[in-house]
mmCIF file of N, CA and C in Angstrom:
data_model
loop_
_atom_site.group_PDB
_atom_site.id
_atom_site.type_symbol
_atom_site.label_atom_id
_atom_site.label_comp_id
_atom_site.label_asym_id
_atom_site.label_seq_id
_atom_site.Cartn_x
_atom_site.Cartn_y
_atom_site.Cartn_z
ATOM 1 N N UNK A 1 1.213 -1.199 -0.086
ATOM 2 C CA UNK A 1 0.134 -0.169 0.659
ATOM 3 C C UNK A 1 1.497 1.547 0.010
ATOM 4 N N UNK A 2 1.682 1.274 0.444
ATOM 5 C CA UNK A 2 2.585 3.250 0.280
ATOM 6 C C UNK A 2 3.398 2.982 -0.577
ATOM 7 N N UNK A 3 3.847 1.597 -1.310
ATOM 8 C CA UNK A 3 4.318 1.716 -2.700
ATOM 9 C C UNK A 3 3.940 2.444 -3.507
ATOM 10 N N UNK A 4 2.479 2.514 -3.559
ATOM 11 C CA UNK A 4 0.754 3.030 -4.160
ATOM 12 C C UNK A 4 0.837 4.995 -3.280
ATOM 13 N N UNK A 5 1.148 4.462 -2.674
ATOM 14 C CA UNK A 5 0.724 5.880 -2.409
ATOM 15 C C UNK A 5 2.398 6.577 -2.461
ATOM 16 N N UNK A 6 4.022 6.387 -2.081
ATOM 17 C CA UNK A 6 4.132 6.217 -2.837
ATOM 18 C C UNK A 6 4.662 7.409 -3.656
ATOM 19 N N UNK A 7 3.892 5.830 -5.184
ATOM 20 C CA UNK A 7 3.851 6.912 -6.684
ATOM 21 C C UNK A 7 2.843 7.869 -7.078
ATOM 22 N N UNK A 8 2.148 7.563 -6.150
ATOM 23 C CA UNK A 8 1.206 8.970 -5.940
ATOM 24 C C UNK A 8 1.713 10.198 -5.534
ATOM 25 N N UNK A 9 2.964 10.419 -4.721
ATOM 26 C CA UNK A 9 2.913 11.504 -3.955
ATOM 27 C C UNK A 9 3.704 11.735 -4.368
ATOM 28 N N UNK A 10 4.852 11.366 -5.261
ATOM 29 C CA UNK A 10 5.773 11.774 -7.039
ATOM 30 C C UNK A 10 5.083 12.552 -7.714
ATOM 31 N N UNK A 11 3.013 12.444 -8.266
ATOM 32 C CA UNK A 11 2.525 13.063 -8.899
ATOM 33 C C UNK A 11 2.619 13.872 -8.499
ATOM 34 N N UNK A 12 2.569 14.643 -7.543
ATOM 35 C CA UNK A 12 2.236 15.995 -6.779
ATOM 36 C C UNK A 12 3.288 16.621 -7.054
ATOM 37 N N UNK A 13 3.269 18.511 -7.114
ATOM 38 C CA UNK A 13 3.757 19.435 -7.598
ATOM 39 C C UNK A 13 4.662 18.887 -5.813
ATOM 40 N N UNK A 14 5.585 19.653 -5.884
ATOM 41 C CA UNK A 14 6.393 19.817 -4.648
ATOM 42 C C UNK A 14 5.972 20.857 -3.584
ATOM 43 N N UNK A 15 5.403 22.120 -3.737
ATOM 44 C CA UNK A 15 5.379 22.159 -3.129
ATOM 45 C C UNK A 15 3.839 20.970 -1.802
ATOM 46 N N UNK A 16 2.777 20.167 -2.819
ATOM 47 C CA UNK A 16 2.481 20.007 -1.974
ATOM 48 C C UNK A 16 3.380 18.940 -1.260
ATOM 49 N N UNK A 17 3.879 17.887 -1.259
ATOM 50 C CA UNK A 17 4.588 16.990 -1.384
ATOM 51 C C UNK A 17 4.841 17.820 0.658
ATOM 52 N N UNK A 18 5.246 18.891 0.011
ATOM 53 C CA UNK A 18 5.913 19.288 1.855
ATOM 54 C C UNK A 18 4.428 19.645 2.667
ATOM 55 N N UNK A 19 3.698 19.398 2.320
ATOM 56 C CA UNK A 19 2.436 20.158 3.346
ATOM 57 C C UNK A 19 2.229 18.483 4.573
ATOM 58 N N UNK A 20 2.053 19.297 5.406
ATOM 59 C CA UNK A 20 1.913 17.741 6.316
ATOM 60 C C UNK A 20 1.079 18.174 6.635
ATOM 61 N N UNK A 21 0.134 18.137 6.654
ATOM 62 C CA UNK A 21 -0.885 17.632 7.467
ATOM 63 C C UNK A 21 -2.136 18.146 6.207
ATOM 64 N N UNK A 22 -3.160 17.876 5.961
ATOM 65 C CA UNK A 22 -3.417 16.505 4.726
ATOM 66 C C UNK A 22 -4.748 16.927 5.131
ATOM 67 N N UNK A 23 -5.482 17.167 6.700
ATOM 68 C CA UNK A 23 -6.330 17.775 6.952
ATOM 69 C C UNK A 23 -7.070 18.449 5.884
ATOM 70 N N UNK A 24 -8.420 18.404 6.084
ATOM 71 C CA UNK A 24 -9.724 19.721 5.526
ATOM 72 C C UNK A 24 -10.074 20.422 6.651
ATOM 73 N N UNK A 25 -10.246 21.078 6.182
ATOM 74 C CA UNK A 25 -11.120 22.042 7.084
ATOM 75 C C UNK A 25 -12.665 23.470 6.644
ATOM 76 N N UNK A 26 -14.035 22.006 7.406
ATOM 77 C CA UNK A 26 -14.804 22.385 6.274
ATOM 78 C C UNK A 26 -16.060 24.008 6.538
ATOM 79 N N UNK A 27 -15.500 24.731 5.750
ATOM 80 C CA UNK A 27 -16.887 26.060 6.829
ATOM 81 C C UNK A 27 -17.712 25.970 5.850
ATOM 82 N N UNK A 28 -18.994 24.862 6.498
ATOM 83 C CA UNK A 28 -20.441 24.728 5.919
ATOM 84 C C UNK A 28 -20.318 23.612 5.635
ATOM 85 N N UNK A 29 -21.389 23.036 5.094
ATOM 86 C CA UNK A 29 -22.180 21.961 4.567
ATOM 87 C C UNK A 29 -22.621 21.221 3.606
ATOM 88 N N UNK A 30 -22.988 20.063 3.065
ATOM 89 C CA UNK A 30 -23.737 19.825 1.840
ATOM 90 C C UNK A 30 -24.125 18.662 1.906
ATOM 91 N N UNK A 31 -25.358 18.558 1.792
ATOM 92 C CA UNK A 31 -26.155 16.992 1.624
ATOM 93 C C UNK A 31 -26.394 15.984 0.600
ATOM 94 N N UNK A 32 -26.082 15.069 1.146
ATOM 95 C CA UNK A 32 -26.076 14.164 -0.852
ATOM 96 C C UNK A 32 -27.291 14.974 -0.785
ATOM 97 N N UNK A 33 -28.154 14.989 -2.816
ATOM 98 C CA UNK A 33 -28.814 15.705 -3.411
ATOM 99 C C UNK A 33 -28.735 16.386 -3.362
ATOM 100 N N UNK A 34 -28.060 17.148 -2.918
ATOM 101 C CA UNK A 34 -28.398 19.536 -3.059
ATOM 102 C C UNK A 34 -27.451 19.523 -4.146
ATOM 103 N N UNK A 35 -28.208 20.391 -4.904
ATOM 104 C CA UNK A 35 -27.216 21.395 -6.043
ATOM 105 C C UNK A 35 -25.731 21.601 -5.479
ATOM 106 N N UNK A 36 -25.111 21.388 -6.449
ATOM 107 C CA UNK A 36 -23.416 22.163 -6.040
ATOM 108 C C UNK A 36 -23.343 22.344 -5.785
ATOM 109 N N UNK A 37 -21.992 23.416 -4.633
ATOM 110 C CA UNK A 37 -21.776 24.039 -4.158
ATOM 111 C C UNK A 37 -20.311 24.735 -3.790
ATOM 112 N N UNK A 38 -20.140 25.394 -3.888
ATOM 113 C CA UNK A 38 -18.880 25.961 -3.353
ATOM 114 C C UNK A 38 -18.584 25.181 -1.924
ATOM 115 N N UNK A 39 -17.888 25.683 -0.920
ATOM 116 C CA UNK A 39 -17.059 25.397 -0.061
ATOM 117 C C UNK A 39 -15.308 25.920 0.432
ATOM 118 N N UNK A 40 -14.919 26.692 0.932
ATOM 119 C CA UNK A 40 -14.079 26.918 1.276
ATOM 120 C C UNK A 40 -13.330 26.147 2.256
ATOM 121 N N UNK A 41 -12.153 25.500 1.813
ATOM 122 C CA UNK A 41 -11.390 24.715 3.053
ATOM 123 C C UNK A 41 -9.942 25.370 2.295
ATOM 124 N N UNK A 42 -8.711 24.823 3.534
ATOM 125 C CA UNK A 42 -8.668 24.915 3.452
ATOM 126 C C UNK A 42 -6.553 24.223 4.130
ATOM 127 N N UNK A 43 -5.624 24.146 3.599
ATOM 128 C CA UNK A 43 -4.071 23.662 3.604
ATOM 129 C C UNK A 43 -3.357 24.226 5.044
ATOM 130 N N UNK A 44 -2.806 23.437 5.439
ATOM 131 C CA UNK A 44 -1.604 24.271 6.570
ATOM 132 C C UNK A 44 -0.531 23.015 6.107
ATOM 133 N N UNK A 45 0.177 23.935 5.479
ATOM 134 C CA UNK A 45 1.465 24.328 4.955
ATOM 135 C C UNK A 45 1.971 24.442 5.898
ATOM 136 N N UNK A 46 3.157 24.021 5.870
ATOM 137 C CA UNK A 46 4.548 23.855 6.222
ATOM 138 C C UNK A 46 5.313 24.513 7.357
ATOM 139 N N UNK A 47 5.010 25.958 7.117
ATOM 140 C CA UNK A 47 5.699 26.797 7.507
ATOM 141 C C UNK A 47 4.252 27.640 7.971
ATOM 142 N N UNK A 48 2.831 26.762 7.549
ATOM 143 C CA UNK A 48 2.071 27.534 8.762
ATOM 144 C C UNK A 48 1.180 28.070 7.917
ATOM 145 N N UNK A 49 0.976 28.657 6.841
ATOM 146 C CA UNK A 49 1.287 29.435 5.467
ATOM 147 C C UNK A 49 -0.407 28.629 5.286
ATOM 148 N N UNK A 50 -1.481 29.035 5.368
ATOM 149 C CA UNK A 50 -3.035 28.049 5.654
ATOM 150 C C UNK A 50 -3.117 28.095 3.421
ATOM 151 N N UNK A 51 -3.217 27.183 2.524
ATOM 152 C CA UNK A 51 -3.053 27.675 1.418
ATOM 153 C C UNK A 51 -5.184 27.215 1.242
ATOM 154 N N UNK A 52 -5.643 28.797 0.763
ATOM 155 C CA UNK A 52 -7.101 28.220 0.896
ATOM 156 C C UNK A 52 -6.892 28.012 -1.788
ATOM 157 N N UNK A 53 -8.477 26.850 -1.021
ATOM 158 C CA UNK A 53 -9.090 26.478 -1.663
ATOM 159 C C UNK A 53 -10.225 25.725 -2.779
ATOM 160 N N UNK A 54 -10.978 26.250 -3.463
ATOM 161 C CA UNK A 54 -12.534 25.845 -3.455
ATOM 162 C C UNK A 54 -12.674 24.609 -4.410
ATOM 163 N N UNK A 55 -13.305 24.229 -3.377
ATOM 164 C CA UNK A 55 -14.602 22.442 -4.044
ATOM 165 C C UNK A 55 -15.529 23.121 -4.764
ATOM 166 N N UNK A 56 -15.769 22.028 -5.545
ATOM 167 C CA UNK A 56 -17.396 22.162 -6.239
ATOM 168 C C UNK A 56 -17.948 21.019 -6.044
ATOM 169 N N UNK A 57 -18.791 20.394 -5.960
ATOM 170 C CA UNK A 57 -19.666 19.408 -4.849
ATOM 171 C C UNK A 57 -19.895 18.310 -5.988
ATOM 172 N N UNK A 58 -20.971 18.001 -6.552
ATOM 173 C CA UNK A 58 -21.611 17.778 -7.604
ATOM 174 C C UNK A 58 -22.538 16.462 -6.582
ATOM 175 N N UNK A 59 -23.460 17.209 -7.566
ATOM 176 C CA UNK A 59 -24.730 16.174 -7.025
ATOM 177 C C UNK A 59 -25.074 14.419 -7.022
ATOM 178 N N UNK A 60 -24.232 13.543 -6.064
ATOM 179 C CA UNK A 60 -23.936 12.120 -6.982
ATOM 180 C C UNK A 60 -24.021 11.440 -5.569
ATOM 181 N N UNK A 61 -24.210 10.311 -5.548
ATOM 182 C CA UNK A 61 -23.966 9.665 -4.064
ATOM 183 C C UNK A 61 -22.207 9.789 -3.398
ATOM 184 N N UNK A 62 -21.677 8.963 -5.087
ATOM 185 C CA UNK A 62 -20.486 9.754 -4.099
ATOM 186 C C UNK A 62 -19.732 10.246 -5.185
ATOM 187 N N UNK A 63 -20.201 11.653 -4.515
ATOM 188 C CA UNK A 63 -19.474 12.769 -5.055
ATOM 189 C C UNK A 63 -18.181 13.293 -5.432
ATOM 190 N N UNK A 64 -17.527 13.695 -7.147
ATOM 191 C CA UNK A 64 -15.997 13.388 -6.961
ATOM 192 C C UNK A 64 -16.275 15.956 -6.571
ATOM 193 N N UNK A 65 -14.715 15.607 -6.016
ATOM 194 C CA UNK A 65 -14.975 17.154 -5.395
ATOM 195 C C UNK A 65 -13.354 17.488 -6.166
ATOM 196 N N UNK A 66 -13.347 18.032 -7.283
ATOM 197 C CA UNK A 66 -12.962 19.288 -7.992
ATOM 198 C C UNK A 66 -12.003 20.123 -6.942
ATOM 199 N N UNK A 67 -10.755 20.286 -7.265
ATOM 200 C CA UNK A 67 -9.833 21.151 -6.705
ATOM 201 C C UNK A 67 -8.708 22.241 -7.529
ATOM 202 N N UNK A 68 -8.939 23.656 -6.859
ATOM 203 C CA UNK A 68 -8.586 23.832 -7.084
ATOM 204 C C UNK A 68 -7.805 25.408 -5.897
ATOM 205 N N UNK A 69 -6.102 24.838 -6.894
ATOM 206 C CA UNK A 69 -6.017 26.611 -5.830
ATOM 207 C C UNK A 69 -5.732 27.591 -5.826
ATOM 208 N N UNK A 70 -6.316 28.252 -4.442
ATOM 209 C CA UNK A 70 -5.933 29.784 -4.830
ATOM 210 C C UNK A 70 -4.303 29.875 -3.950
ATOM 211 N N UNK A 71 -3.631 29.911 -5.058
ATOM 212 C CA UNK A 71 -1.955 30.017 -5.082
ATOM 213 C C UNK A 71 -0.651 30.536 -5.814
ATOM 214 N N UNK A 72 -0.428 31.518 -6.040
ATOM 215 C CA UNK A 72 0.090 32.342 -6.580
ATOM 216 C C UNK A 72 0.161 31.969 -7.760
ATOM 217 N N UNK A 73 -0.114 32.273 -8.546
ATOM 218 C CA UNK A 73 0.705 31.689 -10.501
ATOM 219 C C UNK A 73 -0.167 29.693 -11.001
ATOM 220 N N UNK A 74 -1.408 29.409 -10.020
ATOM 221 C CA UNK A 74 -1.975 28.466 -9.803
ATOM 222 C C UNK A 74 -2.300 27.761 -9.487
ATOM 223 N N UNK A 75 -3.431 27.403 -10.592
ATOM 224 C CA UNK A 75 -4.854 27.341 -10.824
ATOM 225 C C UNK A 75 -4.834 26.441 -11.511
ATOM 226 N N UNK A 76 -5.078 24.858 -11.219
ATOM 227 C CA UNK A 76 -5.537 23.656 -11.895
ATOM 228 C C UNK A 76 -5.694 22.363 -10.748
ATOM 229 N N UNK A 77 -6.762 22.043 -11.611
ATOM 230 C CA UNK A 77 -7.175 20.841 -10.875
ATOM 231 C C UNK A 77 -6.119 19.451 -10.820
ATOM 232 N N UNK A 78 -5.557 19.658 -8.996
ATOM 233 C CA UNK A 78 -5.201 18.334 -8.264
ATOM 234 C C UNK A 78 -5.014 17.356 -8.330
ATOM 235 N N UNK A 79 -6.148 17.062 -7.338
ATOM 236 C CA UNK A 79 -7.034 16.026 -6.902
ATOM 237 C C UNK A 79 -7.557 16.171 -7.608
ATOM 238 N N UNK A 80 -8.814 13.619 -7.656
ATOM 239 C CA UNK A 80 -10.015 14.497 -6.895
ATOM 240 C C UNK A 80 -10.345 13.307 -6.329
ATOM 241 N N UNK A 81 -10.648 13.570 -4.774
ATOM 242 C CA UNK A 81 -10.202 13.148 -3.854
ATOM 243 C C UNK A 81 -12.517 12.523 -3.641
ATOM 244 N N UNK A 82 -12.449 11.669 -3.698
ATOM 245 C CA UNK A 82 -13.815 11.360 -2.885
ATOM 246 C C UNK A 82 -14.387 11.453 -1.664
ATOM 247 N N UNK A 83 -16.145 11.509 -1.995
ATOM 248 C CA UNK A 83 -16.518 11.569 -0.947
ATOM 249 C C UNK A 83 -17.142 11.468 -0.409
ATOM 250 N N UNK A 84 -17.333 10.203 1.030
ATOM 251 C CA UNK A 84 -18.044 9.059 0.646
ATOM 252 C C UNK A 84 -19.774 9.256 2.038
ATOM 253 N N UNK A 85 -20.881 9.253 1.272
ATOM 254 C CA UNK A 85 -22.043 9.004 2.805
ATOM 255 C C UNK A 85 -21.601 10.663 3.072
ATOM 256 N N UNK A 86 -21.050 10.998 3.636
ATOM 257 C CA UNK A 86 -21.263 12.418 4.312
ATOM 258 C C UNK A 86 -20.728 13.401 3.523
ATOM 259 N N UNK A 87 -21.346 14.855 3.330
ATOM 260 C CA UNK A 87 -20.905 15.123 2.446
ATOM 261 C C UNK A 87 -19.949 16.554 3.709
ATOM 262 N N UNK A 88 -19.186 15.660 5.148
ATOM 263 C CA UNK A 88 -18.886 16.830 5.991
ATOM 264 C C UNK A 88 -16.870 15.875 5.993
ATOM 265 N N UNK A 89 -17.294 14.849 5.557
ATOM 266 C CA UNK A 89 -15.661 13.708 5.995
ATOM 267 C C UNK A 89 -15.727 13.493 4.069
ATOM 268 N N UNK A 90 -14.318 14.189 3.664
ATOM 269 C CA UNK A 90 -13.656 13.790 2.083
ATOM 270 C C UNK A 90 -12.181 13.299 2.836
ATOM 271 N N UNK A 91 -12.805 12.155 1.459
ATOM 272 C CA UNK A 91 -11.281 10.830 1.683
ATOM 273 C C UNK A 91 -11.374 11.638 0.187
ATOM 274 N N UNK A 92 -9.451 11.710 1.448
ATOM 275 C CA UNK A 92 -8.610 11.511 -0.421
ATOM 276 C C UNK A 92 -8.518 9.915 -1.006
ATOM 277 N N UNK A 93 -8.629 10.455 -2.422
ATOM 278 C CA UNK A 93 -8.055 9.334 -3.269
ATOM 279 C C UNK A 93 -5.987 9.154 -2.459
ATOM 280 N N UNK A 94 -5.498 8.063 -2.643
ATOM 281 C CA UNK A 94 -4.486 7.610 -1.751
ATOM 282 C C UNK A 94 -3.944 8.615 -1.551
ATOM 283 N N UNK A 95 -4.845 7.691 0.029
ATOM 284 C CA UNK A 95 -4.558 8.036 1.996
ATOM 285 C C UNK A 95 -4.749 6.633 2.585
#
């Protein structure tokens, strides 16, 4: 399993590999079946600099979350984590 994780990590930009905590901070909730919504989330970067991004939730049972970072010179979908059962909990693919 760790081999798969290592391979996934190698695909990440360097600044993401330096992030110590992959904990999501959800501000607000959305329930399954609700219209797509935008939430503000944040990573805690190694130097405690929060990297804020928006996630767009599709109204499906196993929703796909497309992530865009608000980060200098970077605006691209980086991951597609899965949401399982509750919109308040995100399970990152590869974790």
